[in-house]
Coordinates of C-alpha atoms and ligand atoms in Angstrom, one line a residue:
X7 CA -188.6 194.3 72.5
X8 CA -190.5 191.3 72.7
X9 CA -193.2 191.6 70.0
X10 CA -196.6 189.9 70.9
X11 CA -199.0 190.1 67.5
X12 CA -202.2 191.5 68.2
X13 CA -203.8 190.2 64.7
X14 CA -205.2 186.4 66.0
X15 CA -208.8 188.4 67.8
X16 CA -212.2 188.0 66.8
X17 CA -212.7 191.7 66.9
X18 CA -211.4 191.8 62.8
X19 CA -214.3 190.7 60.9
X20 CA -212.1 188.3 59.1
X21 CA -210.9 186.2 61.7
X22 CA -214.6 186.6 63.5
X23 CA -215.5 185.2 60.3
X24 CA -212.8 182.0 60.0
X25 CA -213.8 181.4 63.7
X26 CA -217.7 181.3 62.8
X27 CA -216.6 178.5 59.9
X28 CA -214.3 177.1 62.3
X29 CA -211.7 177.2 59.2
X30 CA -208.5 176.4 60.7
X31 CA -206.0 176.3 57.7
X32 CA -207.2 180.5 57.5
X33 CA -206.5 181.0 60.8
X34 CA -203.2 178.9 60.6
X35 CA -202.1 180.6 57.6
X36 CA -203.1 184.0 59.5
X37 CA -200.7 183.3 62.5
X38 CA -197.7 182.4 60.4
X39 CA -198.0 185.4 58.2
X40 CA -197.5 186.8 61.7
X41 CA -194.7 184.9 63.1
X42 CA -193.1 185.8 59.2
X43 CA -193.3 189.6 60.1
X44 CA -191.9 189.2 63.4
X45 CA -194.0 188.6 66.0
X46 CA -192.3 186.3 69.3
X47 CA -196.0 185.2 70.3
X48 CA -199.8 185.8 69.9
X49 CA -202.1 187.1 71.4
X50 CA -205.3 185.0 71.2
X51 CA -209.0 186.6 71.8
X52 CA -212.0 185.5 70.9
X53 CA -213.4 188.8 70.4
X54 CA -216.2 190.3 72.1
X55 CA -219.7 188.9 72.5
X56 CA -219.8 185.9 72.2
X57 CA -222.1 183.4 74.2
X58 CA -219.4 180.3 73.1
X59 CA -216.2 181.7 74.5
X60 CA -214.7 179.1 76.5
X61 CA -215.3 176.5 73.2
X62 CA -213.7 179.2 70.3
X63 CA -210.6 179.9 72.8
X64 CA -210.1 175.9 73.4
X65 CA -210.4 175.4 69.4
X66 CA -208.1 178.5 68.4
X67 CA -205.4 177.6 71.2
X68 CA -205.2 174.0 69.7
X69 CA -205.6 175.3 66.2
X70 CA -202.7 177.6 66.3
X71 CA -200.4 175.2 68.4
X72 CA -200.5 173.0 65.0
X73 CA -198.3 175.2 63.6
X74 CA -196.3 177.2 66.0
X75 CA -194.2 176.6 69.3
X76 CA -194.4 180.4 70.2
X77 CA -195.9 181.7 73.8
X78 CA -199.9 182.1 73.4
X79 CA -200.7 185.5 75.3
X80 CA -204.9 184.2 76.3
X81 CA -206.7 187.4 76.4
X82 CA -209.8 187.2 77.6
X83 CA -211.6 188.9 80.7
X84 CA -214.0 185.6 81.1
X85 CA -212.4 183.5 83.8
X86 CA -214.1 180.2 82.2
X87 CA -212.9 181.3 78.7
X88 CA -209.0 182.3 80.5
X89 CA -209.1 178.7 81.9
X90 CA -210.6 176.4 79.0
X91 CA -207.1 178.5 77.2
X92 CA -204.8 177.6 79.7
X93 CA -205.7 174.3 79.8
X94 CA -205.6 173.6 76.0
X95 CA -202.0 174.8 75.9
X96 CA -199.0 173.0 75.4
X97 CA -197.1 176.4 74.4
X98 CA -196.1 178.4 77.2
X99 CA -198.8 180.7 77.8
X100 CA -199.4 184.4 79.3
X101 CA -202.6 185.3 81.0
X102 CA -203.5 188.5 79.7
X103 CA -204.6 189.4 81.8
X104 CA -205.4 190.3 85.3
X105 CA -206.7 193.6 87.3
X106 CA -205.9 194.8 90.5
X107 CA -209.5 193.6 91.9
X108 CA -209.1 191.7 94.8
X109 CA -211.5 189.5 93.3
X110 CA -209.6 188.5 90.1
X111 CA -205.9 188.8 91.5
X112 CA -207.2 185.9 94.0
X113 CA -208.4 183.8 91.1
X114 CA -205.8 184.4 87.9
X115 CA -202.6 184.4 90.3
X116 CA -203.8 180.9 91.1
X117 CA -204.6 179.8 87.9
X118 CA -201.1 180.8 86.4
X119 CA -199.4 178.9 89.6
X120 CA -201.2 176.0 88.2
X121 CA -199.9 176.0 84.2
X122 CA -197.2 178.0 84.6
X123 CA -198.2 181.2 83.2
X124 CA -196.6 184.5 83.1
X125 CA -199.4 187.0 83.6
X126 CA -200.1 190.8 82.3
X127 CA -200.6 193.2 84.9
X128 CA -203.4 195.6 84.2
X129 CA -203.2 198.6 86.3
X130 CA -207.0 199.4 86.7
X131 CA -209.5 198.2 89.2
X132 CA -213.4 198.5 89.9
X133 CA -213.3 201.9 89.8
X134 CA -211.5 202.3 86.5
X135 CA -207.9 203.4 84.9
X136 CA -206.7 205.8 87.1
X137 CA -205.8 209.3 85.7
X138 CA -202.4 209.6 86.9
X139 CA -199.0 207.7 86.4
X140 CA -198.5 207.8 90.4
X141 CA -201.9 206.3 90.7
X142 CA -200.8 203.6 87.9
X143 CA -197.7 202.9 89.7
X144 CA -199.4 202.1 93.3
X145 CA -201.6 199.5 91.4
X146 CA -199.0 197.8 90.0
X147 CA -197.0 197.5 93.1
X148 CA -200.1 196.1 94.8
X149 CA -200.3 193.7 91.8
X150 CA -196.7 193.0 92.3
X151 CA -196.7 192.1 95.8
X152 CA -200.1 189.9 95.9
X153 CA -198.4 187.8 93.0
X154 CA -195.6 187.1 95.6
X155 CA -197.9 186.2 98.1
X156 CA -198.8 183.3 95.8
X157 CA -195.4 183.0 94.9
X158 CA -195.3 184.2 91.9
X159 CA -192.4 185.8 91.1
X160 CA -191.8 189.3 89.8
X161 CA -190.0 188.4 86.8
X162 CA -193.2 186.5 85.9
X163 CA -195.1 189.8 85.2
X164 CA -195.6 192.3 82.6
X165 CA -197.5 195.5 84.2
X166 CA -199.6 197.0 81.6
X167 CA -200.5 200.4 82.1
X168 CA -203.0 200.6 80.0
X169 CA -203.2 203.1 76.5
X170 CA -206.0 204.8 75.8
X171 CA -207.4 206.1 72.0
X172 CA -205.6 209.3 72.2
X173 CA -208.9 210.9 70.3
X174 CA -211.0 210.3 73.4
X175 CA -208.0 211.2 76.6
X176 CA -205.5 212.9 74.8
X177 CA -203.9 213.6 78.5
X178 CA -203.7 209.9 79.3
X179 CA -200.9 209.4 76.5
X180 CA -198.4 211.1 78.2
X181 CA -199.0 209.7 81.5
X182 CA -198.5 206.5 79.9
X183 CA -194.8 207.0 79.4
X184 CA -194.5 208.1 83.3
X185 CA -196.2 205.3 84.1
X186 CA -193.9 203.0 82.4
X187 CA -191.0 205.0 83.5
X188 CA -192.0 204.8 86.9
X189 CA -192.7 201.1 86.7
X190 CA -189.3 200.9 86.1
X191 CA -188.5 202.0 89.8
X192 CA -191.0 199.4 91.4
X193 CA -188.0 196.7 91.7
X194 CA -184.9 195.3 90.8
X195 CA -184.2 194.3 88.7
X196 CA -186.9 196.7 86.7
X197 CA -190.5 194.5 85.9
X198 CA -191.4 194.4 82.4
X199 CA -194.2 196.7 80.8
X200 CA -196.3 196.0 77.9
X201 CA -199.0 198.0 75.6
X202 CA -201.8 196.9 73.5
X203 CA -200.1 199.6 71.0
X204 CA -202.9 199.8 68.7
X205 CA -205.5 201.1 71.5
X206 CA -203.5 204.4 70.9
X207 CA -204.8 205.2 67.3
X208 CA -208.2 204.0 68.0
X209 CA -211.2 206.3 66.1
X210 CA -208.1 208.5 64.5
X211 CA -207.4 209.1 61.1
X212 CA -203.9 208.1 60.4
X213 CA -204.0 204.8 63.0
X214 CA -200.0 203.7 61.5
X215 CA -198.6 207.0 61.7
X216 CA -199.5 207.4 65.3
X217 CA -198.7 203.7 66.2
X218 CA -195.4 203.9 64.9
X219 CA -194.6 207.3 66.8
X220 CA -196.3 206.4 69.9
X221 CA -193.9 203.0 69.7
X222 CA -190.9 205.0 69.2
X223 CA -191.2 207.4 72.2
X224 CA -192.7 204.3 74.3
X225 CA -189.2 202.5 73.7
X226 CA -187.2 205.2 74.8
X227 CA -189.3 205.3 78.1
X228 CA -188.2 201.6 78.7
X229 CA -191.1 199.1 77.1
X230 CA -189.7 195.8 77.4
X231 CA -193.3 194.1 74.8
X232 CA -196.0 195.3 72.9
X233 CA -199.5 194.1 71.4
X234 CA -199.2 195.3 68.2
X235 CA -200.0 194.5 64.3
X236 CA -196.6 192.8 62.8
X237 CA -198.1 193.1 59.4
X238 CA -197.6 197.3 59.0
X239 CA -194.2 197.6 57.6
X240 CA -193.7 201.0 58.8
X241 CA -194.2 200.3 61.9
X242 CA -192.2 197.4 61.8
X243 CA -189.5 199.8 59.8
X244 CA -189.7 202.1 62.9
X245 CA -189.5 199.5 65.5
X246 CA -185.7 198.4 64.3
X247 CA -184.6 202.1 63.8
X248 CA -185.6 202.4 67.4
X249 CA -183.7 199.4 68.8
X250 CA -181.0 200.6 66.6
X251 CA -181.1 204.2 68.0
X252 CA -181.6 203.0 71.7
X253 CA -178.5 200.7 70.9
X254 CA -180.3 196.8 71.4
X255 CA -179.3 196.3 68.0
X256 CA -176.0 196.5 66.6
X257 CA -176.0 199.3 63.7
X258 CA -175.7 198.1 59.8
X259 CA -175.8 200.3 57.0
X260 CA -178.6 198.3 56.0
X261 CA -180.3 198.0 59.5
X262 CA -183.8 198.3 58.2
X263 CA -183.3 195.1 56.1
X264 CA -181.6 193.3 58.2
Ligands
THG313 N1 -203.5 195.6 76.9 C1 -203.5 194.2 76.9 N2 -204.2 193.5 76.1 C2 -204.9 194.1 75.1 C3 -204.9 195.5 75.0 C4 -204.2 196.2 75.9 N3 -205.6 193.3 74.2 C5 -206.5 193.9 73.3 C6 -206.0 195.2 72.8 N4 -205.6 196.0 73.9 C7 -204.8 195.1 71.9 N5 -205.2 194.5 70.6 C8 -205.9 195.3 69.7 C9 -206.5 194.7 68.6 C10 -207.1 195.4 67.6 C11 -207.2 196.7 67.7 C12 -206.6 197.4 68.8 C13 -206.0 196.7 69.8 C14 -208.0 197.5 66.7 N6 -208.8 196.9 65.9 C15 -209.6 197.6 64.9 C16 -210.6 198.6 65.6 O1 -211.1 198.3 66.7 O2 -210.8 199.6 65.0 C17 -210.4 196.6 64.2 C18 -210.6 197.1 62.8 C19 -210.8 196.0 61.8 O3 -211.7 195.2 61.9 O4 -209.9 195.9 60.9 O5 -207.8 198.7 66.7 O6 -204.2 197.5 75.9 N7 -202.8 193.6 77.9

């Protein structure tokens, strides 16, 4: 499981709040608390409304390449903000992400031609998330195959198939895990799937409980990387007895410790 921390976004008040002050050591100290929990990269957003997105990305890509080597996953849906990211990166970098709009394939499959990026597949388009996995699947193949038309290969992808707060589309939770399993199908050897883990719990009352069980049952399904918070223990508790269980990591007695 390659771990991707979803903690560096200007949707927490605190780090809205370090961006606002421009108070790099906080957000510094913030992404190696990350990278000390586990996480293999970071995801980096600006957060939502804001008129200065394109500045804030370029300032918290340089700012956390001070301290850390790690792949930057730029999450952003702003094509200016996606680019002033890309550009500002010496780390390897992931474009989180692109839909299946004509529109925006045509632009971010270029843009990650030009710096090298791996990108994140998500399978929705104008007209929404679809409600079925089938439906997911034919998106991402169509996502799969214009990436090859510009050469990108499909080893380069993660396809995404997008979770929902289970409060709000309790089906869609379910048809998650098909889609993933049936991702798995779409070539050989399988693409590689991702979750923003977290979208799960959204609005619910016990967010870790179902994060951590939603991770579990996700990784028996096949998820190669998740968006998720490195920080909650138990998830990070349930993450290893997973890998253990699905037999990625060699067992110890003291498997949760080591
Ligand atoms: N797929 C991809 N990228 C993504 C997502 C995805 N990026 C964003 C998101 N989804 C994953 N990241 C988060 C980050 C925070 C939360 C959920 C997902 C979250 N935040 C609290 C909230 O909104 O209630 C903030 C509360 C607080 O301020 O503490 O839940 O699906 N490719």
């Amino acid at each position: 499981m390659y771990l991707i921390s979803e903690r560096i976004n200007g949707l927490f008040a605190s780090v809205s709040k370090a961006i606002d002050s421009r108070d790099a050591k906080w957000i510094q100290d913030h992404a190696i608390r990350q990278l000390d929990c586990g996480a293999q990269a970071l995801d980096i957003n600006t957060g939502p409304g804001r008129e200065d997105g394109p500045e804030v990305m370029e300032w918290l890509v340089r700012t956390v390449q001070e301290v850390t080597e790690v792949p930057l996953c730029i999450d952003t849906p702003g094509i200016k903000t996606m680019t002033a990211g890309l550009k500002a990166s010496k780390n390897r970098v992931i474009i989180n992400s692109t839909t299946a709009e004509k529109a925006r394939m045509e632009k971010l499959f270029p843009l990650a031609r030009e710096y090298n990026a791996e990108v994140i597949c998500l399978t929705m388009d104008e007209r929404g998330i679809p409600n079925s996995a089938e439906a997911r699947a034919e998106m991402a193949m169509l996502m799969i195959t214009t990436a090859m038309e510009h050469d990108i290969m499909p080893e380069r992808l993660f396809l995404d198939p997008l979770v929902l707060p289970t409060k709000a589309s309790q089906d869609q939770s379910v048809k998650v895990i098909e889609a993933l399993r049936l991702f798995h199908t779409l070539n050989d050897p399988a693409p590689r799937t991702v979750v923003g883990l977290s979208n799960v719990s959204n609005g619910a009352k016990d967010r870790s409980l179902l994060n951590r069980t939603y991770l579990a049952m996700l990784m028996g399904a096949g998820l190669s990387a998740a968006i998720l918070d490195p920080e909650d223990a138990e998830l990070m508790k349930t993450l290893k007895s997973a890998q253990i269980l699905l037999d990625q990591k060699l067992y110890c007695d003291d498997f949760i410790r080591a």
